[in-house]
């Protein structure tokens, strides 16, 4: 990490802490937890963006979500290794 770090004391359920320690590997528990918190902050930011967008344009429907998800999956399939790019 390039940012300065600080030492913090946190409390979490023992089973979650042990699972995180097991999965953290060589990078260590602190790096694993920092990455998890960073991902949660990104999700929180995205939720705020969605709330603002929906306040201005109305909520997105399940049908719109499904259609966009289908387009994303099709694009991923087209970019998959071994594909010529033609769909």
Backbone atoms as SQL, in Angstrom:
CREATE TABLE atoms (id INTEGER PRIMARY KEY, chain TEXT, resi INTEGER, resn TEXT, atom TEXT, x REAL, y REAL, z REAL);
INSERT INTO atoms VALUES
  (1, 'A', 1, 'UNK', 'N', 0.838, -1.188, 0.000),
  (2, 'A', 1, 'UNK', 'CA', 0.000, 0.000, 0.000),
  (3, 'A', 1, 'UNK', 'C', 0.876, 1.242, 0.000),
  (4, 'A', 2, 'UNK', 'N', 0.494, 2.212, -0.785),
  (5, 'A', 2, 'UNK', 'CA', 1.279, 3.431, -0.859),
  (6, 'A', 2, 'UNK', 'C', 0.815, 4.472, 0.150),
  (7, 'A', 3, 'UNK', 'N', -0.390, 4.327, 0.644),
  (8, 'A', 3, 'UNK', 'CA', -0.919, 5.275, 1.622),
  (9, 'A', 3, 'UNK', 'C', -0.351, 4.977, 3.004),
  (10, 'A', 4, 'UNK', 'N', -0.211, 6.016, 3.822),
  (11, 'A', 4, 'UNK', 'CA', 0.211, 5.766, 5.207),
  (12, 'A', 4, 'UNK', 'C', -0.820, 4.877, 5.911),
  (13, 'A', 5, 'UNK', 'N', -0.365, 4.071, 6.809),
  (14, 'A', 5, 'UNK', 'CA', -1.269, 3.169, 7.520),
  (15, 'A', 5, 'UNK', 'C', -1.354, 3.564, 8.982),
  (16, 'A', 6, 'UNK', 'N', -2.367, 3.071, 9.633),
  (17, 'A', 6, 'UNK', 'CA', -2.549, 3.261, 11.069),
  (18, 'A', 6, 'UNK', 'C', -2.925, 1.932, 11.671),
  (19, 'A', 7, 'UNK', 'N', -2.731, 1.813, 12.950),
  (20, 'A', 7, 'UNK', 'CA', -3.080, 0.575, 13.645),
  (21, 'A', 7, 'UNK', 'C', -4.411, 0.784, 14.356),
  (22, 'A', 8, 'UNK', 'N', -5.346, -0.162, 14.127),
  (23, 'A', 8, 'UNK', 'CA', -6.682, -0.053, 14.686),
  (24, 'A', 8, 'UNK', 'C', -7.044, -1.361, 15.372),
  (25, 'A', 9, 'UNK', 'N', -7.892, -1.266, 16.352),
  (26, 'A', 9, 'UNK', 'CA', -8.408, -2.447, 17.026),
  (27, 'A', 9, 'UNK', 'C', -9.865, -2.594, 16.614),
  (28, 'A', 10, 'UNK', 'N', -10.223, -3.756, 16.084),
  (29, 'A', 10, 'UNK', 'CA', -11.609, -4.012, 15.693),
  (30, 'A', 10, 'UNK', 'C', -12.083, -5.300, 16.343),
  (31, 'A', 11, 'UNK', 'N', -13.370, -5.427, 16.450),
  (32, 'A', 11, 'UNK', 'CA', -13.970, -6.639, 16.999),
  (33, 'A', 11, 'UNK', 'C', -14.852, -7.252, 15.929),
  (34, 'A', 12, 'UNK', 'N', -14.703, -8.558, 15.715),
  (35, 'A', 12, 'UNK', 'CA', -15.545, -9.267, 14.754),
  (36, 'A', 12, 'UNK', 'C', -15.750, -10.683, 15.246),
  (37, 'A', 13, 'UNK', 'N', -16.771, -11.342, 14.731),
  (38, 'A', 13, 'UNK', 'CA', -16.992, -12.727, 15.137),
  (39, 'A', 13, 'UNK', 'C', -15.759, -13.586, 14.850),
  (40, 'A', 14, 'UNK', 'N', -15.463, -14.479, 15.781),
  (41, 'A', 14, 'UNK', 'CA', -14.261, -15.309, 15.685),
  (42, 'A', 14, 'UNK', 'C', -14.232, -16.134, 14.398),
  (43, 'A', 15, 'UNK', 'N', -15.384, -16.709, 14.002),
  (44, 'A', 15, 'UNK', 'CA', -15.385, -17.546, 12.793),
  (45, 'A', 15, 'UNK', 'C', -15.049, -16.738, 11.545),
  (46, 'A', 16, 'UNK', 'N', -15.526, -15.506, 11.472),
  (47, 'A', 16, 'UNK', 'CA', -15.203, -14.648, 10.332),
  (48, 'A', 16, 'UNK', 'C', -13.720, -14.278, 10.349),
  (49, 'A', 17, 'UNK', 'N', -13.198, -13.948, 11.521),
  (50, 'A', 17, 'UNK', 'CA', -11.785, -13.597, 11.629),
  (51, 'A', 17, 'UNK', 'C', -10.898, -14.759, 11.223),
  (52, 'A', 18, 'UNK', 'N', -11.233, -15.961, 11.656),
  (53, 'A', 18, 'UNK', 'CA', -10.416, -17.125, 11.313),
  (54, 'A', 18, 'UNK', 'C', -10.499, -17.443, 9.826),
  (55, 'A', 19, 'UNK', 'N', -11.689, -17.331, 9.241),
  (56, 'A', 19, 'UNK', 'CA', -11.828, -17.565, 7.802),
  (57, 'A', 19, 'UNK', 'C', -11.017, -16.531, 7.013),
  (58, 'A', 20, 'UNK', 'N', -11.055, -15.287, 7.453),
  (59, 'A', 20, 'UNK', 'CA', -10.278, -14.242, 6.779),
  (60, 'A', 20, 'UNK', 'C', -8.787, -14.497, 6.923),
  (61, 'A', 21, 'UNK', 'N', -8.355, -14.893, 8.097),
  (62, 'A', 21, 'UNK', 'CA', -6.940, -15.189, 8.313),
  (63, 'A', 21, 'UNK', 'C', -6.488, -16.337, 7.416),
  (64, 'A', 22, 'UNK', 'N', -7.326, -17.372, 7.302),
  (65, 'A', 22, 'UNK', 'CA', -7.002, -18.524, 6.459),
  (66, 'A', 22, 'UNK', 'C', -6.875, -18.111, 4.992),
  (67, 'A', 23, 'UNK', 'N', -7.774, -17.261, 4.539),
  (68, 'A', 23, 'UNK', 'CA', -7.785, -16.860, 3.133),
  (69, 'A', 23, 'UNK', 'C', -6.792, -15.750, 2.808),
  (70, 'A', 24, 'UNK', 'N', -6.303, -15.068, 3.814),
  (71, 'A', 24, 'UNK', 'CA', -5.457, -13.900, 3.555),
  (72, 'A', 24, 'UNK', 'C', -4.110, -14.263, 2.950),
  (73, 'A', 25, 'UNK', 'N', -3.653, -15.471, 3.203),
  (74, 'A', 25, 'UNK', 'CA', -2.400, -15.922, 2.597),
  (75, 'A', 25, 'UNK', 'C', -1.211, -15.071, 2.989),
  (76, 'A', 26, 'UNK', 'N', -0.275, -14.940, 2.050),
  (77, 'A', 26, 'UNK', 'CA', 0.975, -14.238, 2.346),
  (78, 'A', 26, 'UNK', 'C', 0.799, -12.738, 2.552),
  (79, 'A', 27, 'UNK', 'N', -0.280, -12.163, 2.042),
  (80, 'A', 27, 'UNK', 'CA', -0.475, -10.714, 2.193),
  (81, 'A', 27, 'UNK', 'C', -0.850, -10.330, 3.613),
  (82, 'A', 28, 'UNK', 'N', -1.410, -11.274, 4.368),
  (83, 'A', 28, 'UNK', 'CA', -1.729, -11.025, 5.762),
  (84, 'A', 28, 'UNK', 'C', -3.147, -10.541, 5.988),
  (85, 'A', 29, 'UNK', 'N', -3.577, -10.692, 7.219),
  (86, 'A', 29, 'UNK', 'CA', -4.941, -10.345, 7.604),
  (87, 'A', 29, 'UNK', 'C', -5.223, -8.860, 7.426),
  (88, 'A', 30, 'UNK', 'N', -4.289, -8.006, 7.774),
  (89, 'A', 30, 'UNK', 'CA', -4.531, -6.566, 7.654),
  (90, 'A', 30, 'UNK', 'C', -4.815, -6.162, 6.217),
  (91, 'A', 31, 'UNK', 'N', -4.025, -6.678, 5.268),
  (92, 'A', 31, 'UNK', 'CA', -4.243, -6.348, 3.860),
  (93, 'A', 31, 'UNK', 'C', -5.581, -6.898, 3.381),
  (94, 'A', 32, 'UNK', 'N', -5.935, -8.096, 3.840),
  (95, 'A', 32, 'UNK', 'CA', -7.201, -8.721, 3.458),
  (96, 'A', 32, 'UNK', 'C', -8.382, -7.890, 3.950),
  (97, 'A', 33, 'UNK', 'N', -8.321, -7.483, 5.208),
  (98, 'A', 33, 'UNK', 'CA', -9.398, -6.679, 5.786),
  (99, 'A', 33, 'UNK', 'C', -9.455, -5.307, 5.118),
  (100, 'A', 34, 'UNK', 'N', -8.304, -4.702, 4.853),
  (101, 'A', 34, 'UNK', 'CA', -8.273, -3.397, 4.186),
  (102, 'A', 34, 'UNK', 'C', -8.921, -3.482, 2.807),
  (103, 'A', 35, 'UNK', 'N', -8.633, -4.556, 2.058),
  (104, 'A', 35, 'UNK', 'CA', -9.233, -4.729, 0.740),
  (105, 'A', 35, 'UNK', 'C', -10.746, -4.910, 0.849),
  (106, 'A', 36, 'UNK', 'N', -11.195, -5.654, 1.847),
  (107, 'A', 36, 'UNK', 'CA', -12.633, -5.874, 2.044),
  (108, 'A', 36, 'UNK', 'C', -13.336, -4.565, 2.385),
  (109, 'A', 37, 'UNK', 'N', -12.729, -3.764, 3.235),
  (110, 'A', 37, 'UNK', 'CA', -13.321, -2.475, 3.601),
  (111, 'A', 37, 'UNK', 'C', -13.332, -1.543, 2.385),
  (112, 'A', 38, 'UNK', 'N', -12.271, -1.553, 1.592),
  (113, 'A', 38, 'UNK', 'CA', -12.227, -0.722, 0.382),
  (114, 'A', 38, 'UNK', 'C', -13.352, -1.110, -0.576),
  (115, 'A', 39, 'UNK', 'N', -13.576, -2.422, -0.753),
  (116, 'A', 39, 'UNK', 'CA', -14.676, -2.881, -1.610),
  (117, 'A', 39, 'UNK', 'C', -16.025, -2.422, -1.061),
  (118, 'A', 40, 'UNK', 'N', -16.198, -2.486, 0.256),
  (119, 'A', 40, 'UNK', 'CA', -17.465, -2.052, 0.841),
  (120, 'A', 40, 'UNK', 'C', -17.674, -0.555, 0.643),
  (121, 'A', 41, 'UNK', 'N', -16.614, 0.232, 0.768),
  (122, 'A', 41, 'UNK', 'CA', -16.716, 1.670, 0.527),
  (123, 'A', 41, 'UNK', 'C', -17.131, 1.947, -0.915),
  (124, 'A', 42, 'UNK', 'N', -16.566, 1.194, -1.868),
  (125, 'A', 42, 'UNK', 'CA', -16.958, 1.344, -3.269),
  (126, 'A', 42, 'UNK', 'C', -18.433, 1.007, -3.450),
  (127, 'A', 43, 'UNK', 'N', -18.886, -0.055, -2.816),
  (128, 'A', 43, 'UNK', 'CA', -20.304, -0.438, -2.911),
  (129, 'A', 43, 'UNK', 'C', -21.192, 0.649, -2.311),
  (130, 'A', 44, 'UNK', 'N', -20.788, 1.198, -1.182),
  (131, 'A', 44, 'UNK', 'CA', -21.563, 2.273, -0.564),
  (132, 'A', 44, 'UNK', 'C', -21.655, 3.476, -1.500),
  (133, 'A', 45, 'UNK', 'N', -20.527, 3.821, -2.142),
  (134, 'A', 45, 'UNK', 'CA', -20.520, 4.934, -3.095),
  (135, 'A', 45, 'UNK', 'C', -21.455, 4.652, -4.270),
  (136, 'A', 46, 'UNK', 'N', -21.407, 3.432, -4.800),
  (137, 'A', 46, 'UNK', 'CA', -22.294, 3.066, -5.903),
  (138, 'A', 46, 'UNK', 'C', -23.762, 3.138, -5.485),
  (139, 'A', 47, 'UNK', 'N', -24.068, 2.684, -4.277),
  (140, 'A', 47, 'UNK', 'CA', -25.448, 2.768, -3.792),
  (141, 'A', 47, 'UNK', 'C', -25.912, 4.219, -3.700),
  (142, 'A', 48, 'UNK', 'N', -25.022, 5.122, -3.305),
  (143, 'A', 48, 'UNK', 'CA', -25.373, 6.542, -3.254),
  (144, 'A', 48, 'UNK', 'C', -25.627, 7.090, -4.655),
  (145, 'A', 49, 'UNK', 'N', -24.805, 6.691, -5.627),
  (146, 'A', 49, 'UNK', 'CA', -24.993, 7.129, -7.015),
  (147, 'A', 49, 'UNK', 'C', -26.321, 6.618, -7.551),
  (148, 'A', 50, 'UNK', 'N', -26.633, 5.358, -7.264),
  (149, 'A', 50, 'UNK', 'CA', -27.896, 4.777, -7.720),
  (150, 'A', 50, 'UNK', 'C', -29.074, 5.524, -7.106),
  (151, 'A', 51, 'UNK', 'N', -28.993, 5.835, -5.823),
  (152, 'A', 51, 'UNK', 'CA', -30.092, 6.551, -5.149),
  (153, 'A', 51, 'UNK', 'C', -30.317, 7.917, -5.779),
  (154, 'A', 52, 'UNK', 'N', -29.241, 8.626, -6.088),
  (155, 'A', 52, 'UNK', 'CA', -29.365, 9.943, -6.719),
  (156, 'A', 52, 'UNK', 'C', -29.972, 9.802, -8.113),
  (157, 'A', 53, 'UNK', 'N', -29.491, 8.819, -8.883),
  (158, 'A', 53, 'UNK', 'CA', -30.016, 8.610, -10.231),
  (159, 'A', 53, 'UNK', 'C', -31.492, 8.239, -10.200),
  (160, 'A', 54, 'UNK', 'N', -31.857, 7.343, -9.277),
  (161, 'A', 54, 'UNK', 'CA', -33.255, 6.940, -9.192),
  (162, 'A', 54, 'UNK', 'C', -34.144, 8.082, -8.706),
  (163, 'A', 55, 'UNK', 'N', -33.614, 8.946, -7.864),
  (164, 'A', 55, 'UNK', 'CA', -34.395, 10.100, -7.407),
  (165, 'A', 55, 'UNK', 'C', -34.705, 11.032, -8.585),
  (166, 'A', 56, 'UNK', 'N', -33.779, 11.123, -9.526),
  (167, 'A', 56, 'UNK', 'CA', -33.975, 12.011, -10.662),
  (168, 'A', 56, 'UNK', 'C', -34.697, 11.379, -11.838),
  (169, 'A', 57, 'UNK', 'N', -34.588, 10.056, -11.979),
  (170, 'A', 57, 'UNK', 'CA', -35.116, 9.390, -13.170),
  (171, 'A', 57, 'UNK', 'C', -36.084, 8.254, -12.872),
  (172, 'A', 58, 'UNK', 'N', -36.316, 7.981, -11.612),
  (173, 'A', 58, 'UNK', 'CA', -37.181, 6.864, -11.237),
  (174, 'A', 58, 'UNK', 'C', -36.379, 5.588, -11.110),
  (175, 'A', 59, 'UNK', 'N', -36.933, 4.619, -10.400),
  (176, 'A', 59, 'UNK', 'CA', -36.213, 3.361, -10.189),
  (177, 'A', 59, 'UNK', 'C', -36.090, 2.557, -11.476),
  (178, 'A', 60, 'UNK', 'N', -35.014, 1.811, -11.590),
  (179, 'A', 60, 'UNK', 'CA', -34.816, 0.926, -12.728),
  (180, 'A', 60, 'UNK', 'C', -35.651, -0.333, -12.491),
  (181, 'A', 61, 'UNK', 'N', -36.261, -0.811, -13.548),
  (182, 'A', 61, 'UNK', 'CA', -37.134, -1.987, -13.410),
  (183, 'A', 61, 'UNK', 'C', -36.311, -3.274, -13.481),
  (184, 'A', 62, 'UNK', 'N', -36.910, -4.357, -13.005),
  (185, 'A', 62, 'UNK', 'CA', -36.262, -5.670, -13.104),
  (186, 'A', 62, 'UNK', 'C', -36.008, -6.035, -14.565),
  (187, 'A', 63, 'UNK', 'N', -36.928, -5.658, -15.435),
  (188, 'A', 63, 'UNK', 'CA', -36.766, -5.954, -16.858),
  (189, 'A', 63, 'UNK', 'C', -35.556, -5.221, -17.434),
  (190, 'A', 64, 'UNK', 'N', -35.342, -3.966, -17.025),
  (191, 'A', 64, 'UNK', 'CA', -34.176, -3.217, -17.488),
  (192, 'A', 64, 'UNK', 'C', -32.882, -3.840, -16.969),
  (193, 'A', 65, 'UNK', 'N', -32.895, -4.264, -15.708),
  (194, 'A', 65, 'UNK', 'CA', -31.719, -4.931, -15.139),
  (195, 'A', 65, 'UNK', 'C', -31.423, -6.208, -15.907),
  (196, 'A', 66, 'UNK', 'N', -32.454, -7.013, -16.172),
  (197, 'A', 66, 'UNK', 'CA', -32.264, -8.264, -16.902),
  (198, 'A', 66, 'UNK', 'C', -31.725, -8.017, -18.305),
  (199, 'A', 67, 'UNK', 'N', -32.249, -7.009, -18.993),
  (200, 'A', 67, 'UNK', 'CA', -31.795, -6.708, -20.352),
  (201, 'A', 67, 'UNK', 'C', -30.330, -6.275, -20.347),
  (202, 'A', 68, 'UNK', 'N', -29.955, -5.448, -19.399),
  (203, 'A', 68, 'UNK', 'CA', -28.558, -5.015, -19.313),
  (204, 'A', 68, 'UNK', 'C', -27.642, -6.165, -18.926),
  (205, 'A', 69, 'UNK', 'N', -28.109, -7.030, -18.039),
  (206, 'A', 69, 'UNK', 'CA', -27.323, -8.199, -17.651),
  (207, 'A', 69, 'UNK', 'C', -27.098, -9.109, -18.859),
  (208, 'A', 70, 'UNK', 'N', -28.145, -9.298, -19.676),
  (209, 'A', 70, 'UNK', 'CA', -28.016, -10.118, -20.885),
  (210, 'A', 70, 'UNK', 'C', -26.991, -9.523, -21.838),
  (211, 'A', 71, 'UNK', 'N', -27.008, -8.201, -22.002),
  (212, 'A', 71, 'UNK', 'CA', -26.030, -7.540, -22.881),
  (213, 'A', 71, 'UNK', 'C', -24.614, -7.723, -22.353),
  (214, 'A', 72, 'UNK', 'N', -24.444, -7.617, -21.040),
  (215, 'A', 72, 'UNK', 'CA', -23.126, -7.793, -20.433),
  (216, 'A', 72, 'UNK', 'C', -22.620, -9.206, -20.654),
  (217, 'A', 73, 'UNK', 'N', -23.473, -10.208, -20.426),
  (218, 'A', 73, 'UNK', 'CA', -23.067, -11.599, -20.621),
  (219, 'A', 73, 'UNK', 'C', -22.718, -11.864, -22.085),
  (220, 'A', 74, 'UNK', 'N', -23.479, -11.301, -22.998),
  (221, 'A', 74, 'UNK', 'CA', -23.198, -11.488, -24.425),
  (222, 'A', 74, 'UNK', 'C', -21.855, -10.860, -24.790),
  (223, 'A', 75, 'UNK', 'N', -21.572, -9.683, -24.238),
  (224, 'A', 75, 'UNK', 'CA', -20.288, -9.028, -24.518),
  (225, 'A', 75, 'UNK', 'C', -19.133, -9.839, -23.952),
  (226, 'A', 76, 'UNK', 'N', -19.312, -10.391, -22.769),
  (227, 'A', 76, 'UNK', 'CA', -18.258, -11.231, -22.179),
  (228, 'A', 76, 'UNK', 'C', -18.023, -12.486, -23.000),
  (229, 'A', 77, 'UNK', 'N', -19.098, -13.093, -23.468),
  (230, 'A', 77, 'UNK', 'CA', -18.941, -14.283, -24.311),
  (231, 'A', 77, 'UNK', 'C', -18.200, -13.943, -25.599),
  (232, 'A', 78, 'UNK', 'N', -18.512, -12.809, -26.179),
  (233, 'A', 78, 'UNK', 'CA', -17.860, -12.386, -27.427),
  (234, 'A', 78, 'UNK', 'C', -16.378, -12.115, -27.217),
  (235, 'A', 79, 'UNK', 'N', -15.983, -11.714, -26.012),
  (236, 'A', 79, 'UNK', 'CA', -14.586, -11.403, -25.722),
  (237, 'A', 79, 'UNK', 'C', -13.818, -12.590, -25.145),
  (238, 'A', 80, 'UNK', 'N', -14.496, -13.703, -24.943),
  (239, 'A', 80, 'UNK', 'CA', -13.865, -14.860, -24.326),
  (240, 'A', 80, 'UNK', 'C', -12.723, -15.369, -25.208),
  (241, 'A', 81, 'UNK', 'N', -11.654, -15.875, -24.574),
  (242, 'A', 81, 'UNK', 'CA', -10.541, -16.432, -25.355),
  (243, 'A', 81, 'UNK', 'C', -11.041, -17.522, -26.304),
  (244, 'A', 82, 'UNK', 'N', -10.463, -17.538, -27.489),
  (245, 'A', 82, 'UNK', 'CA', -10.843, -18.544, -28.459),
  (246, 'A', 82, 'UNK', 'C', -11.963, -18.094, -29.368),
  (247, 'A', 83, 'UNK', 'N', -12.520, -16.916, -29.083),
  (248, 'A', 83, 'UNK', 'CA', -13.589, -16.388, -29.923),
  (249, 'A', 83, 'UNK', 'C', -12.989, -15.404, -30.912),
  (250, 'A', 84, 'UNK', 'N', -13.524, -15.322, -32.092),
  (251, 'A', 84, 'UNK', 'CA', -13.008, -14.405, -33.103),
  (252, 'A', 84, 'UNK', 'C', -13.500, -12.999, -32.869),
  (253, 'A', 85, 'UNK', 'N', -14.455, -12.826, -31.964),
  (254, 'A', 85, 'UNK', 'CA', -15.025, -11.503, -31.717),
  (255, 'A', 85, 'UNK', 'C', -16.317, -11.302, -32.463),
  (256, 'A', 86, 'UNK', 'N', -16.615, -12.154, -33.419),
  (257, 'A', 86, 'UNK', 'CA', -17.876, -12.061, -34.149),
  (258, 'A', 86, 'UNK', 'C', -18.937, -12.801, -33.353),
  (259, 'A', 87, 'UNK', 'N', -20.068, -12.151, -33.177),
  (260, 'A', 87, 'UNK', 'CA', -21.144, -12.789, -32.411),
  (261, 'A', 87, 'UNK', 'C', -22.313, -13.100, -33.288);
